[in-house]
């Protein structure tokens, strides 16, 4: 007797870039599961490889190119292997990707990821890069690995056209997802036991549907079971008093804001098309610090933007000292084709960018450590995530200000909120000792 054994097809998803992309990969994984795939960590075992690409800086693009090159030999070994290129590089380069890499079967941008199922069912050489004004991924199945913290898209695209940035070209114009659909998704997450949501958008402060961002936060704050609300990214120009009030007043909204400054020089900010001056930024940062005790502010910095002079760089250093950010992401300016900055004169030499970046990172290391040290002896509310990666005997979680805390296992488990005394602060994490657990969260 013949014995047929059905084995599920396997998909390998490789994600490059930001939280937005990681969440898009969760959506693609959800679609693939519905299509009968299982996920694998081994590209050599896969029937389908999906690259979810990022083009924000050249480095991310280079990493993808070398990974894509490796798939040529995999395809030789397995001619049935399908390869998909998704994300921002797919959006920008479209059919050109297949032309230069004939092993690729599907190319689709972030605005078309909901069509992944149709694509793999219909066959070869599909390229989908048109703008999609419909917000149709609200009901997509999302495969979330973590059962405690979830990303939730609240808006797509960006209208800001910062002169260095590709996002408005790859993710399209800003579109807010209807509040009702966001609310329903989070309500379901709460019923499934999730405790924390991070609302995702390029510029969440300009969220607008039937309600504005403050209104959305108020609605989510009322969802039973959700204990913490975070959001990224805020644009300094659109950070309103109302939003500051929400962070201060709404119990579940965490005291952390990621507020990209980019440069401390108002002249550079102007040619970056950021829409605020250094003084505007400082006024808002001061207000946050004064009105919301203990708030953590993190930021992004670009160093070596075209024409950045010694005094512009010095202004960025001044800004870092003045705000004392809890953490920063700093990048060397990367010229991106199609953006205004790519054709600006007075490019800064790479070794100068590197020097300035090193100076910024060194200073920030000192500031981060100083800020963390100030927490020694304090009691912090920690949402427990699971075993510590560094020390399996310990448990790890995060403060409301998004700092990692490791402490010895007590009678607590993932998903619970516990009070932890901070006993030692390092640059990247805190060491604590458990005081109590909140018995209400079972
Ligand atoms: N070069 C360097 N950094 C960039 N970013 C965006 N575009 C570029 C670029 N061309 C940085 C900004 C942004 C973060 C997500 O990436 O700091 O806030
Ligand atoms: Fe890019 Fe500026 Fe939009 Fe952020 S706000 S995604 S940096 S264009």
XYZ file of C-alpha atoms and ligand atoms in Angstrom:
468
model
C 0.000 0.000 0.000
C 1.256 3.426 -0.874
C 1.652 5.737 2.048
C 1.294 9.446 1.289
C 2.521 11.770 3.969
C 1.482 15.409 3.705
C 4.208 17.702 4.953
C 3.439 21.364 5.461
C 5.361 23.797 3.290
C 7.935 25.799 5.156
C 8.527 29.531 5.008
C 11.540 31.455 6.212
C 11.073 35.191 6.848
C 14.119 37.431 7.147
C 13.331 40.890 8.530
C 15.569 43.925 8.156
C 15.018 47.267 9.876
C 12.564 48.813 12.270
C 9.676 47.768 14.513
C 7.294 48.631 11.709
C 8.959 46.013 9.520
C 9.035 43.460 12.329
C 5.298 43.924 12.756
C 4.760 43.661 8.988
C 6.609 40.327 9.169
C 4.190 39.178 11.873
C 1.366 40.003 9.476
C 3.048 38.084 6.636
C 3.641 35.122 8.959
C -0.073 35.170 9.832
C -1.016 35.108 6.138
C 1.423 32.263 5.407
C 0.057 30.199 8.278
C -3.416 30.586 6.776
C -1.985 29.391 3.470
C -0.809 26.174 5.111
C 2.834 27.075 5.738
C 4.806 26.542 8.905
C 7.708 28.836 9.775
C 11.311 27.693 9.849
C 14.536 29.312 11.061
C 16.560 27.465 8.437
C 16.528 29.010 4.926
C 17.947 25.773 3.449
C 14.785 23.900 4.564
C 12.362 26.493 3.220
C 9.954 26.236 0.282
C 9.456 29.990 0.440
C 11.925 32.650 1.534
C 10.586 36.142 2.237
C 12.958 39.083 2.630
C 11.231 41.971 4.357
C 13.653 44.716 3.378
C 14.568 48.166 4.699
C 16.043 51.004 2.664
C 16.314 53.685 5.319
C 20.118 53.549 5.291
C 22.570 52.053 2.850
C 23.833 49.543 5.414
C 20.471 47.779 5.705
C 20.287 47.620 1.925
C 23.777 46.099 1.651
C 22.934 43.411 4.213
C 19.884 42.414 2.185
C 21.890 42.272 -1.062
C 24.391 39.823 0.381
C 21.597 37.620 1.820
C 19.791 37.653 -1.508
C 22.996 36.616 -3.302
C 23.152 33.466 -1.170
C 19.729 32.315 -2.346
C 21.115 31.604 -5.852
C 22.768 28.397 -4.671
C 19.696 27.414 -2.611
C 17.565 27.737 -5.713
C 19.964 25.549 -7.681
C 19.590 22.829 -5.063
C 15.814 23.253 -4.888
C 14.252 24.583 -8.118
C 10.824 24.670 -6.375
C 12.045 27.228 -3.883
C 10.131 30.519 -4.181
C 11.696 33.814 -3.200
C 9.779 36.948 -2.272
C 11.222 40.416 -1.738
C 8.941 42.646 0.340
C 9.349 45.972 2.149
C 10.838 49.307 1.199
C 13.540 48.162 -1.261
C 10.883 46.151 -3.105
C 8.704 49.252 -3.304
C 11.523 51.401 -4.662
C 13.087 48.987 -7.122
C 10.086 46.932 -8.228
C 10.629 44.787 -11.306
C 14.315 45.763 -11.385
C 14.876 43.302 -8.529
C 13.691 40.362 -10.651
C 15.641 41.651 -13.640
C 18.884 41.689 -11.687
C 18.103 38.625 -9.561
C 16.212 36.096 -11.697
C 15.901 33.722 -8.743
C 13.293 36.130 -7.249
C 9.604 35.294 -7.875
C 7.612 37.958 -6.045
C 8.226 41.638 -5.331
C 5.779 43.717 -3.302
C 5.946 46.884 -1.223
C 4.629 47.484 2.311
C 1.331 48.769 0.973
C 0.605 45.446 -0.739
C 1.630 42.895 1.847
C -1.969 41.862 2.455
C -1.911 40.333 -1.045
C 0.872 37.872 -0.210
C -1.600 34.944 -0.054
C -2.990 35.693 -3.557
C 0.506 36.139 -4.906
C 1.890 32.794 -3.850
C -1.257 31.068 -5.101
C -1.233 32.664 -8.546
C 2.277 31.887 -9.680
C 5.407 33.440 -11.018
C 6.960 36.855 -11.290
C 4.402 38.989 -9.535
C 5.365 42.619 -8.891
C 3.034 44.758 -6.753
C 4.247 48.246 -6.012
C 1.222 50.452 -6.623
C 0.015 52.830 -3.938
C -2.781 51.294 -1.950
C -4.963 53.979 -0.388
C -7.231 51.379 1.220
C -6.490 50.432 4.771
C -7.323 46.811 4.383
C -5.010 44.991 6.712
C -7.112 45.555 9.821
C -8.400 42.025 9.757
C -5.171 40.339 8.770
C -4.201 37.367 10.868
C -1.095 38.387 12.828
C 1.301 35.787 14.183
C 2.683 37.158 17.449
C 5.295 35.042 19.205
C 5.185 36.930 22.483
C 1.931 36.549 24.429
C 2.476 39.606 26.613
C 3.474 42.556 24.441
C 1.998 43.335 21.029
C 2.607 45.846 18.259
C -0.507 47.386 16.755
C -0.470 49.535 13.596
C -2.508 52.689 13.992
C -1.357 54.477 10.853
C 0.607 53.883 7.701
C 2.914 56.034 5.612
C 4.210 59.531 6.220
C 3.561 63.024 4.843
C 6.571 64.753 6.308
C 9.177 64.410 3.591
C 12.176 65.019 5.822
C 14.791 65.721 3.194
C 16.935 62.676 4.035
C 14.177 60.067 4.313
C 12.777 57.483 1.882
C 9.757 56.513 3.965
C 7.169 58.799 2.285
C 8.235 57.318 -1.066
C 8.169 53.684 0.053
C 5.277 53.615 2.511
C 3.176 56.226 0.780
C 1.060 59.046 2.176
C -0.124 59.077 5.748
C -3.295 57.097 6.424
C -4.868 56.589 9.818
C -6.538 53.309 10.592
C -10.126 53.671 11.875
C -10.236 53.865 15.676
C -12.934 51.195 15.884
C -10.730 48.629 14.178
C -7.739 49.470 16.418
C -9.958 49.237 19.489
C -11.327 45.850 18.427
C -7.861 44.451 17.769
C -6.630 45.552 21.204
C -9.739 44.235 22.925
C -9.046 40.832 21.366
C -5.405 41.043 22.433
C -6.516 41.777 26.002
C -8.861 38.743 25.966
C -5.952 36.631 24.733
C -3.904 37.706 27.780
C -1.711 40.454 26.292
C -0.739 43.119 28.828
C 1.063 45.749 26.773
C 0.459 47.342 23.383
C 2.832 49.513 21.378
C 0.965 51.676 18.890
C 2.922 51.997 15.665
C 3.041 54.808 13.129
C 5.692 57.060 11.561
C 4.125 60.039 13.271
C 1.511 58.915 15.791
C 0.926 62.477 17.005
C -0.842 63.300 13.761
C -3.225 60.317 14.026
C -6.673 61.410 12.856
C -9.788 59.336 12.284
C -13.126 60.047 13.980
C -10.885 60.935 16.925
C -7.330 62.244 17.389
C -4.394 60.486 19.041
C -5.303 61.684 22.541
C -8.839 60.371 22.026
C -7.470 57.032 20.849
C -5.236 56.738 23.918
C -8.221 57.455 26.173
C -10.240 54.681 24.511
C -7.420 52.147 24.783
C -6.717 53.143 28.374
C -10.208 51.926 29.236
C -9.677 48.398 27.857
C -9.688 45.940 30.711
C -6.690 43.615 30.841
C -4.295 45.954 29.027
C -1.876 47.318 31.615
C 0.539 49.367 29.538
C 0.330 51.515 26.437
C 3.372 52.662 24.469
C 3.641 54.420 21.122
C 6.279 55.175 18.489
C 7.201 57.492 16.826
C 6.317 61.016 17.935
C 7.216 63.974 15.743
C 8.383 66.921 17.882
C 6.454 69.391 15.714
C 3.156 67.601 16.396
C 3.652 66.840 20.081
C 0.698 68.684 21.602
C -0.084 69.779 25.158
C -3.036 67.423 24.960
C -0.735 64.453 24.328
C 1.561 65.502 27.178
C -1.587 65.590 29.348
C -2.467 62.043 28.239
C 0.975 60.707 29.200
C 0.642 62.429 32.548
C -2.958 61.564 33.367
C -3.803 58.228 31.729
C -2.699 55.475 34.103
C -1.732 52.934 31.448
C 0.194 55.273 29.148
C 3.849 54.726 30.022
C 6.186 57.576 30.936
C 8.432 57.185 27.920
C 8.520 59.093 24.680
C 10.701 58.524 21.642
C 11.081 62.030 20.240
C 13.600 62.167 17.380
C 15.623 65.385 17.487
C 17.925 64.514 14.518
C 20.177 67.546 15.058
C 20.740 70.243 17.670
C 21.322 72.873 14.983
C 18.257 74.875 13.870
C 19.972 75.557 10.543
C 20.377 71.836 9.854
C 16.839 71.102 11.108
C 15.555 73.604 8.548
C 17.276 71.924 5.628
C 16.188 68.571 6.975
C 12.629 69.965 6.652
C 11.813 68.955 10.204
C 9.416 71.826 10.929
C 10.815 72.837 14.345
C 13.826 74.669 15.728
C 16.138 73.573 18.510
C 14.346 76.043 20.793
C 10.910 74.587 19.933
C 12.210 71.119 20.761
C 13.753 72.244 24.044
C 10.540 73.967 25.148
C 8.630 70.716 24.671
C 11.319 68.541 26.250
C 11.477 70.898 29.285
C 7.749 70.729 29.727
C 7.747 66.926 29.535
C 10.533 66.685 32.103
C 8.883 69.188 34.487
C 5.335 67.897 34.234
C 5.865 64.156 34.059
C 8.180 63.116 36.867
C 10.666 60.427 35.887
C 9.726 60.466 32.186
C 12.281 58.830 29.902
C 12.996 60.613 26.633
C 14.853 58.818 23.849
C 15.823 60.200 20.481
C 17.359 59.690 17.035
C 20.362 61.687 15.826
C 21.794 61.942 12.317
C 25.384 63.018 12.136
C 27.145 64.446 9.098
C 24.080 65.743 7.259
C 25.186 67.682 4.126
C 26.821 70.994 5.100
C 26.947 70.090 8.825
C 29.764 72.244 10.176
C 31.742 72.031 13.399
C 29.368 74.430 15.161
C 26.275 72.485 14.023
C 27.796 69.339 15.472
C 28.620 71.269 18.659
C 24.937 72.245 18.905
C 23.978 68.572 18.824
C 26.447 67.882 21.633
C 24.921 70.800 23.583
C 21.448 69.337 23.033
C 22.514 65.909 24.321
C 23.911 67.513 27.471
C 20.873 69.731 27.936
C 18.158 67.093 27.581
C 20.089 64.141 29.021
C 18.254 61.555 26.940
C 17.761 58.121 28.450
C 18.961 56.579 25.212
C 19.649 57.496 21.615
C 19.908 55.883 18.216
C 22.587 57.719 16.275
C 23.357 57.224 12.605
C 25.765 58.585 10.054
C 23.873 60.391 7.320
C 23.242 57.964 4.478
C 22.474 59.365 1.059
C 19.261 57.775 -0.203
C 18.414 57.933 -3.905
C 15.319 59.972 -4.658
C 15.494 62.153 -1.546
C 16.288 65.878 -1.570
C 19.332 65.439 0.652
C 20.872 63.021 -1.841
C 21.435 65.905 -4.262
C 22.530 68.484 -1.685
C 26.050 69.885 -1.974
C 28.693 70.007 0.727
C 28.666 66.329 1.618
C 30.530 65.619 4.859
C 33.432 63.170 4.402
C 32.840 59.731 5.870
C 35.723 59.909 8.353
C 34.286 63.166 9.772
C 30.857 61.540 10.116
C 32.510 58.635 11.932
C 34.410 60.949 14.296
C 31.277 62.903 15.131
C 29.247 59.739 15.601
C 31.881 58.312 17.967
C 31.878 61.525 20.013
C 28.092 61.498 20.241
C 27.956 57.837 21.263
C 30.682 58.253 23.886
C 28.935 61.210 25.494
C 25.592 59.452 25.408
C 27.064 56.343 27.057
C 28.064 58.518 30.005
C 24.645 60.163 30.148
C 22.750 56.859 29.888
C 24.796 55.389 32.728
C 24.293 58.499 34.863
C 20.520 58.399 34.284
C 20.356 54.704 35.116
C 22.500 55.176 38.245
C 19.983 57.737 39.476
C 17.473 54.868 39.666
C 19.553 52.880 42.166
C 17.574 52.483 45.372
C 14.243 53.372 43.743
C 11.302 51.000 43.406
C 10.123 50.416 39.856
C 7.009 48.753 38.504
C 8.211 45.955 36.222
C 6.177 43.987 33.673
C 7.735 40.521 33.682
C 8.613 39.136 30.252
C 10.367 35.825 30.985
C 13.744 34.260 31.669
C 16.696 36.611 31.322
C 18.733 35.986 28.172
C 22.001 36.777 29.897
C 21.378 34.719 33.038
C 18.841 31.904 32.838
C 18.571 31.853 36.637
C 17.101 35.338 36.513
C 13.888 36.806 35.280
C 13.624 39.895 33.105
C 11.124 42.659 32.546
C 10.819 46.358 31.803
C 10.073 49.455 33.793
C 7.343 51.818 32.613
C 10.191 53.914 31.205
C 11.227 50.918 29.037
C 14.414 50.007 30.903
C 15.351 46.341 31.181
C 15.508 44.959 34.728
C 16.930 41.541 35.646
C 16.278 40.039 39.063
C 16.241 36.706 40.875
C 13.197 34.562 40.336
C 10.602 34.923 43.066
C 7.045 33.789 43.066
C 6.228 35.642 39.846
C 5.633 34.672 36.261
C 5.600 36.333 32.808
C 2.769 38.797 32.308
C 2.635 39.824 35.945
C 3.549 43.237 37.262
C 5.898 43.376 40.225
C 7.575 46.024 42.336
C 11.336 45.728 42.054
C 14.000 47.658 43.936
C 16.867 48.711 41.682
C 20.119 47.637 43.295
C 22.614 48.190 40.523
C 22.510 50.147 37.285
C 24.486 49.380 34.153
C 24.298 51.122 30.797
C 22.018 48.640 29.068
C 20.125 47.157 31.978
C 19.323 47.360 35.661
C 19.695 44.733 38.362
C 16.897 44.537 40.871
C 15.461 42.683 43.791
C 11.839 41.650 43.917
C 9.660 43.347 46.526
C 6.165 42.193 45.780
C 3.919 40.989 43.078
C 0.559 42.421 42.294
C -1.809 39.564 43.150
C -4.459 40.929 40.827
C -2.713 39.902 37.640
C -3.091 36.173 37.289
N 20.506 58.620 6.947
C 20.718 58.420 8.255
N 19.722 58.214 9.131
C 18.465 58.227 8.663
N 17.279 58.070 9.280
C 16.298 58.153 8.356
N 16.820 58.363 7.143
C 18.156 58.426 7.309
C 19.253 58.640 6.427
N 19.065 58.855 5.128
C 17.155 57.875 10.722
C 16.406 59.037 11.382
C 15.084 58.439 11.734
C 15.459 56.992 11.987
C 14.321 56.033 11.944
O 16.380 56.702 10.980
O 17.114 59.405 12.541
O 14.481 59.040 12.863
Fe 11.012 59.815 7.555
Fe 10.585 62.264 8.587
Fe 8.488 60.646 8.020
Fe 10.123 60.056 10.080
S 8.800 61.887 9.908
S 9.355 58.624 8.501
S 12.099 60.733 9.331
S 9.918 61.529 6.539
